PDB file of C-alpha atoms in Angstrom:
ATOM      1  CA  GLN A   1      -4.255 -60.931 109.921  1.00 86.00           C
ATOM      2  CA  VAL A   2      -1.093 -59.184 110.676  1.00 91.00           C
ATOM      3  CA  GLN A   3      -0.625 -56.063 112.922  1.00 94.00           C
ATOM      4  CA  LEU A   4       2.093 -53.493 113.122  1.00 96.00           C
ATOM      5  CA  VAL A   5       3.009 -50.842 115.776  1.00 97.00           C
ATOM      6  CA  GLU A   6       5.491 -48.422 115.763  1.00 98.00           C
ATOM      7  CA  SER A   7       7.219 -46.857 118.873  1.00 98.00           C
ATOM      8  CA  GLY A   8      10.485 -44.862 119.702  1.00 98.00           C
ATOM      9  CA  GLY A   9      10.040 -41.920 118.091  1.00 97.00           C
ATOM     10  CA  GLY A  10      10.540 -38.285 119.623  1.00 97.00           C
ATOM     11  CA  LEU A  11      12.832 -35.326 119.142  1.00 97.00           C
ATOM     12  CA  VAL A  12      16.449 -35.378 118.429  1.00 97.00           C
ATOM     13  CA  GLN A  13      19.133 -32.584 117.808  1.00 97.00           C
ATOM     14  CA  PRO A  14      20.904 -32.695 114.268  1.00 97.00           C
ATOM     15  CA  GLY A  15      23.314 -35.241 114.204  1.00 97.00           C
ATOM     16  CA  GLU A  16      22.081 -37.249 116.816  1.00 97.00           C
ATOM     17  CA  SER A  17      20.780 -40.733 116.252  1.00 98.00           C
ATOM     18  CA  LEU A  18      17.281 -42.486 117.359  1.00 98.00           C
ATOM     19  CA  ARG A  19      15.924 -46.250 117.074  1.00 98.00           C
ATOM     20  CA  LEU A  20      12.366 -46.820 116.224  1.00 98.00           C
ATOM     21  CA  ALA A  21      10.811 -50.386 116.699  1.00 98.00           C
ATOM     22  CA  CYS A  22       8.112 -52.057 115.108  1.00 97.00           C
ATOM     23  CA  THR A  23       5.999 -54.730 116.702  1.00 96.00           C
ATOM     24  CA  VAL A  24       4.513 -56.949 114.533  1.00 93.00           C
ATOM     25  CA  SER A  25       1.921 -59.555 115.757  1.00 91.00           C
ATOM     26  CA  GLY A  26      -0.776 -62.000 113.698  1.00 87.00           C
ATOM     27  CA  ILE A  27      -0.257 -64.196 110.976  1.00 79.00           C
ATOM     28  CA  MET A  28       1.956 -62.726 107.873  1.00 74.00           C
ATOM     29  CA  GLY A  29       0.348 -62.978 104.827  1.00 71.00           C
ATOM     30  CA  ASP A  30       3.218 -65.014 103.164  1.00 76.00           C
ATOM     31  CA  GLU A  31       6.638 -66.045 105.004  1.00 76.00           C
ATOM     32  CA  THR A  32       8.380 -64.336 102.172  1.00 79.00           C
ATOM     33  CA  ASP A  33       7.280 -60.705 103.220  1.00 86.00           C
ATOM     34  CA  GLY A  34       9.290 -57.858 103.948  1.00 92.00           C
ATOM     35  CA  ILE A  35       8.996 -55.608 106.543  1.00 94.00           C
ATOM     36  CA  GLY A  36       9.412 -52.005 105.095  1.00 95.00           C
ATOM     37  CA  TRP A  37      10.086 -48.628 106.989  1.00 97.00           C
ATOM     38  CA  PHE A  38       8.813 -45.222 105.324  1.00 98.00           C
ATOM     39  CA  ARG A  39       8.600 -41.917 105.994  1.00 98.00           C
ATOM     40  CA  GLN A  40       6.117 -38.635 105.115  1.00 98.00           C
ATOM     41  CA  ALA A  41       6.862 -35.361 106.248  1.00 96.00           C
ATOM     42  CA  PRO A  42       4.311 -32.527 106.026  1.00 92.00           C
ATOM     43  CA  GLY A  43       3.545 -32.072 102.693  1.00 95.00           C
ATOM     44  CA  LYS A  44       5.296 -34.600 100.979  1.00 97.00           C
ATOM     45  CA  LYS A  45       4.904 -38.129  99.761  1.00 97.00           C
ATOM     46  CA  ARG A  46       5.617 -40.831 101.501  1.00 97.00           C
ATOM     47  CA  GLU A  47       8.790 -42.647 100.707  1.00 97.00           C
ATOM     48  CA  GLY A  48      10.556 -46.029 101.087  1.00 97.00           C
ATOM     49  CA  LEU A  49      13.424 -46.211 103.074  1.00 97.00           C
ATOM     50  CA  ALA A  50      15.026 -49.601 104.182  1.00 97.00           C
ATOM     51  CA  CYS A  51      13.447 -53.111 104.094  1.00 96.00           C
ATOM     52  CA  PHE A  52      14.010 -56.476 106.069  1.00 94.00           C
ATOM     53  CA  ALA A  53      13.429 -59.423 103.864  1.00 93.00           C
ATOM     54  CA  ASN A  54      11.882 -62.303 106.521  1.00 87.00           C
ATOM     55  CA  ALA A  55      12.960 -64.943 103.897  1.00 88.00           C
ATOM     56  CA  ASP A  56      16.128 -64.678 103.921  1.00 90.00           C
ATOM     57  CA  ARG A  57      16.955 -61.668 106.573  1.00 90.00           C
ATOM     58  CA  SER A  58      18.892 -59.776 103.932  1.00 93.00           C
ATOM     59  CA  THR A  59      18.600 -55.592 104.258  1.00 95.00           C
ATOM     60  CA  TRP A  60      17.690 -53.050 101.897  1.00 96.00           C
ATOM     61  CA  TYR A  61      18.269 -49.490 101.790  1.00 97.00           C
ATOM     62  CA  THR A  62      17.630 -46.376  99.467  1.00 97.00           C
ATOM     63  CA  ASP A  63      20.955 -44.439  98.851  1.00 97.00           C
ATOM     64  CA  ASP A  64      20.068 -41.258 101.126  1.00 96.00           C
ATOM     65  CA  VAL A  65      19.568 -43.476 103.855  1.00 97.00           C
ATOM     66  CA  LYS A  66      22.789 -46.048 103.354  1.00 97.00           C
ATOM     67  CA  GLY A  67      25.405 -45.815 105.791  1.00 97.00           C
ATOM     68  CA  ARG A  68      23.385 -44.326 108.489  1.00 98.00           C
ATOM     69  CA  PHE A  69      20.277 -46.009 108.835  1.00 98.00           C
ATOM     70  CA  THR A  70      20.568 -49.691 109.820  1.00 97.00           C
ATOM     71  CA  ILE A  71      17.536 -52.254 110.132  1.00 96.00           C
ATOM     72  CA  SER A  72      17.601 -55.282 112.228  1.00 93.00           C
ATOM     73  CA  SER A  73      14.750 -58.031 113.530  1.00 91.00           C
ATOM     74  CA  ASN A  74      14.874 -60.070 116.592  1.00 87.00           C
ATOM     75  CA  SER A  75      15.070 -64.177 116.008  1.00 82.00           C
ATOM     76  CA  ALA A  76      11.253 -64.204 116.330  1.00 83.00           C
ATOM     77  CA  LYS A  77      11.156 -61.796 113.775  1.00 82.00           C
ATOM     78  CA  THR A  78       8.422 -60.222 115.621  1.00 89.00           C
ATOM     79  CA  VAL A  79      10.063 -56.943 116.492  1.00 93.00           C
ATOM     80  CA  GLU A  80      11.852 -55.211 113.757  1.00 94.00           C
ATOM     81  CA  TRP A  81      14.490 -51.922 114.529  1.00 96.00           C
ATOM     82  CA  LEU A  82      15.270 -49.331 112.615  1.00 97.00           C
ATOM     83  CA  GLN A  83      18.744 -47.290 113.786  1.00 98.00           C
ATOM     84  CA  MET A  84      19.435 -43.832 112.539  1.00 98.00           C
ATOM     85  CA  ASN A  85      22.474 -42.155 112.803  1.00 98.00           C
ATOM     86  CA  LYS A  86      23.222 -38.799 112.168  1.00 97.00           C
ATOM     87  CA  LEU A  87      19.578 -37.278 111.519  1.00 98.00           C
ATOM     88  CA  ARG A  88      19.093 -34.185 109.793  1.00 97.00           C
ATOM     89  CA  PRO A  89      16.515 -31.779 110.134  1.00 96.00           C
ATOM     90  CA  ASP A  90      14.658 -32.807 106.558  1.00 96.00           C
ATOM     91  CA  GLU A  91      14.092 -36.100 108.116  1.00 97.00           C
ATOM     92  CA  THR A  92      11.470 -35.153 110.373  1.00 97.00           C
ATOM     93  CA  ALA A  93       8.382 -36.802 109.728  1.00 98.00           C
ATOM     94  CA  VAL A  94       6.114 -39.485 110.799  1.00 98.00           C
ATOM     95  CA  TYR A  95       8.085 -42.921 110.412  1.00 98.00           C
ATOM     96  CA  TYR A  96       5.650 -45.920 109.406  1.00 98.00           C
ATOM     97  CA  CYS A  97       6.325 -49.909 108.968  1.00 97.00           C
ATOM     98  CA  ALA A  98       4.470 -52.064 106.630  1.00 96.00           C
ATOM     99  CA  THR A  99       4.238 -55.166 105.368  1.00 94.00           C
ATOM    100  CA  ASP A 100       2.464 -57.980 102.665  1.00 89.00           C
ATOM    101  CA  VAL A 101       5.004 -57.454 100.179  1.00 89.00           C
ATOM    102  CA  VAL A 102       8.370 -58.735  99.233  1.00 90.00           C
ATOM    103  CA  CYS A 103      11.185 -56.016  99.981  1.00 93.00           C
ATOM    104  CA  THR A 104      12.014 -55.991  96.005  1.00 92.00           C
ATOM    105  CA  TRP A 105       9.122 -53.289  95.942  1.00 91.00           C
ATOM    106  CA  PHE A 106      10.398 -51.267  99.447  1.00 94.00           C
ATOM    107  CA  LYS A 107      10.821 -47.939  97.709  1.00 94.00           C
ATOM    108  CA  ASP A 108       7.136 -47.612  96.296  1.00 94.00           C
ATOM    109  CA  PRO A 109       4.480 -47.326  99.697  1.00 95.00           C
ATOM    110  CA  SER A 110       1.516 -48.278  97.202  1.00 94.00           C
ATOM    111  CA  PHE A 111       2.875 -52.034  97.102  1.00 93.00           C
ATOM    112  CA  PHE A 112       2.258 -52.460 101.370  1.00 94.00           C
ATOM    113  CA  THR A 113      -0.859 -52.997 102.197  1.00 93.00           C
ATOM    114  CA  SER A 114      -0.499 -53.556 106.188  1.00 94.00           C
ATOM    115  CA  TRP A 115       0.455 -50.230 107.985  1.00 97.00           C
ATOM    116  CA  GLY A 116       1.335 -49.128 111.421  1.00 97.00           C
ATOM    117  CA  PRO A 117      -0.180 -45.749 112.746  1.00 98.00           C
ATOM    118  CA  GLY A 118       3.187 -44.059 112.798  1.00 98.00           C
ATOM    119  CA  THR A 119       5.646 -42.623 115.383  1.00 98.00           C
ATOM    120  CA  GLN A 120       6.277 -38.907 114.791  1.00 98.00           C
ATOM    121  CA  VAL A 121      10.443 -38.017 114.577  1.00 98.00           C
ATOM    122  CA  THR A 122      11.325 -34.342 114.884  1.00 97.00           C
ATOM    123  CA  VAL A 123      14.843 -33.092 114.182  1.00 97.00           C
ATOM    124  CA  GLY A 124      16.147 -29.919 115.718  1.00 93.00           C
ATOM    125  CA  SER A 125      14.013 -27.987 117.810  1.00 69.00           C
TER     126      SER A 125
END
């Protein structure tokens, strides 16, 4: 069974950057599974942001974050980072990483079954 833990959240000002980490341990369900990043703002649905495909190390992004967020992984694929630049106040949310499905489905959180507890990101005062 795989376990995921997010870290790196905090308070930043608009336009600033933050790097989140997702530490992965245990046994992945399938080597082709991706590690997705999601966020959920208060009162809103959880939304997919980006995904790292373990099979070929390809990266996937939504249009909203493409060009501002960058996803990467160490060679062992045990830590994945989400570099977030030019953050906006409306991106204040709890950020999660998750797995158990290929990146094709990264925009739909319902396909992912293994989740970390999340880390809070607050943009602005």
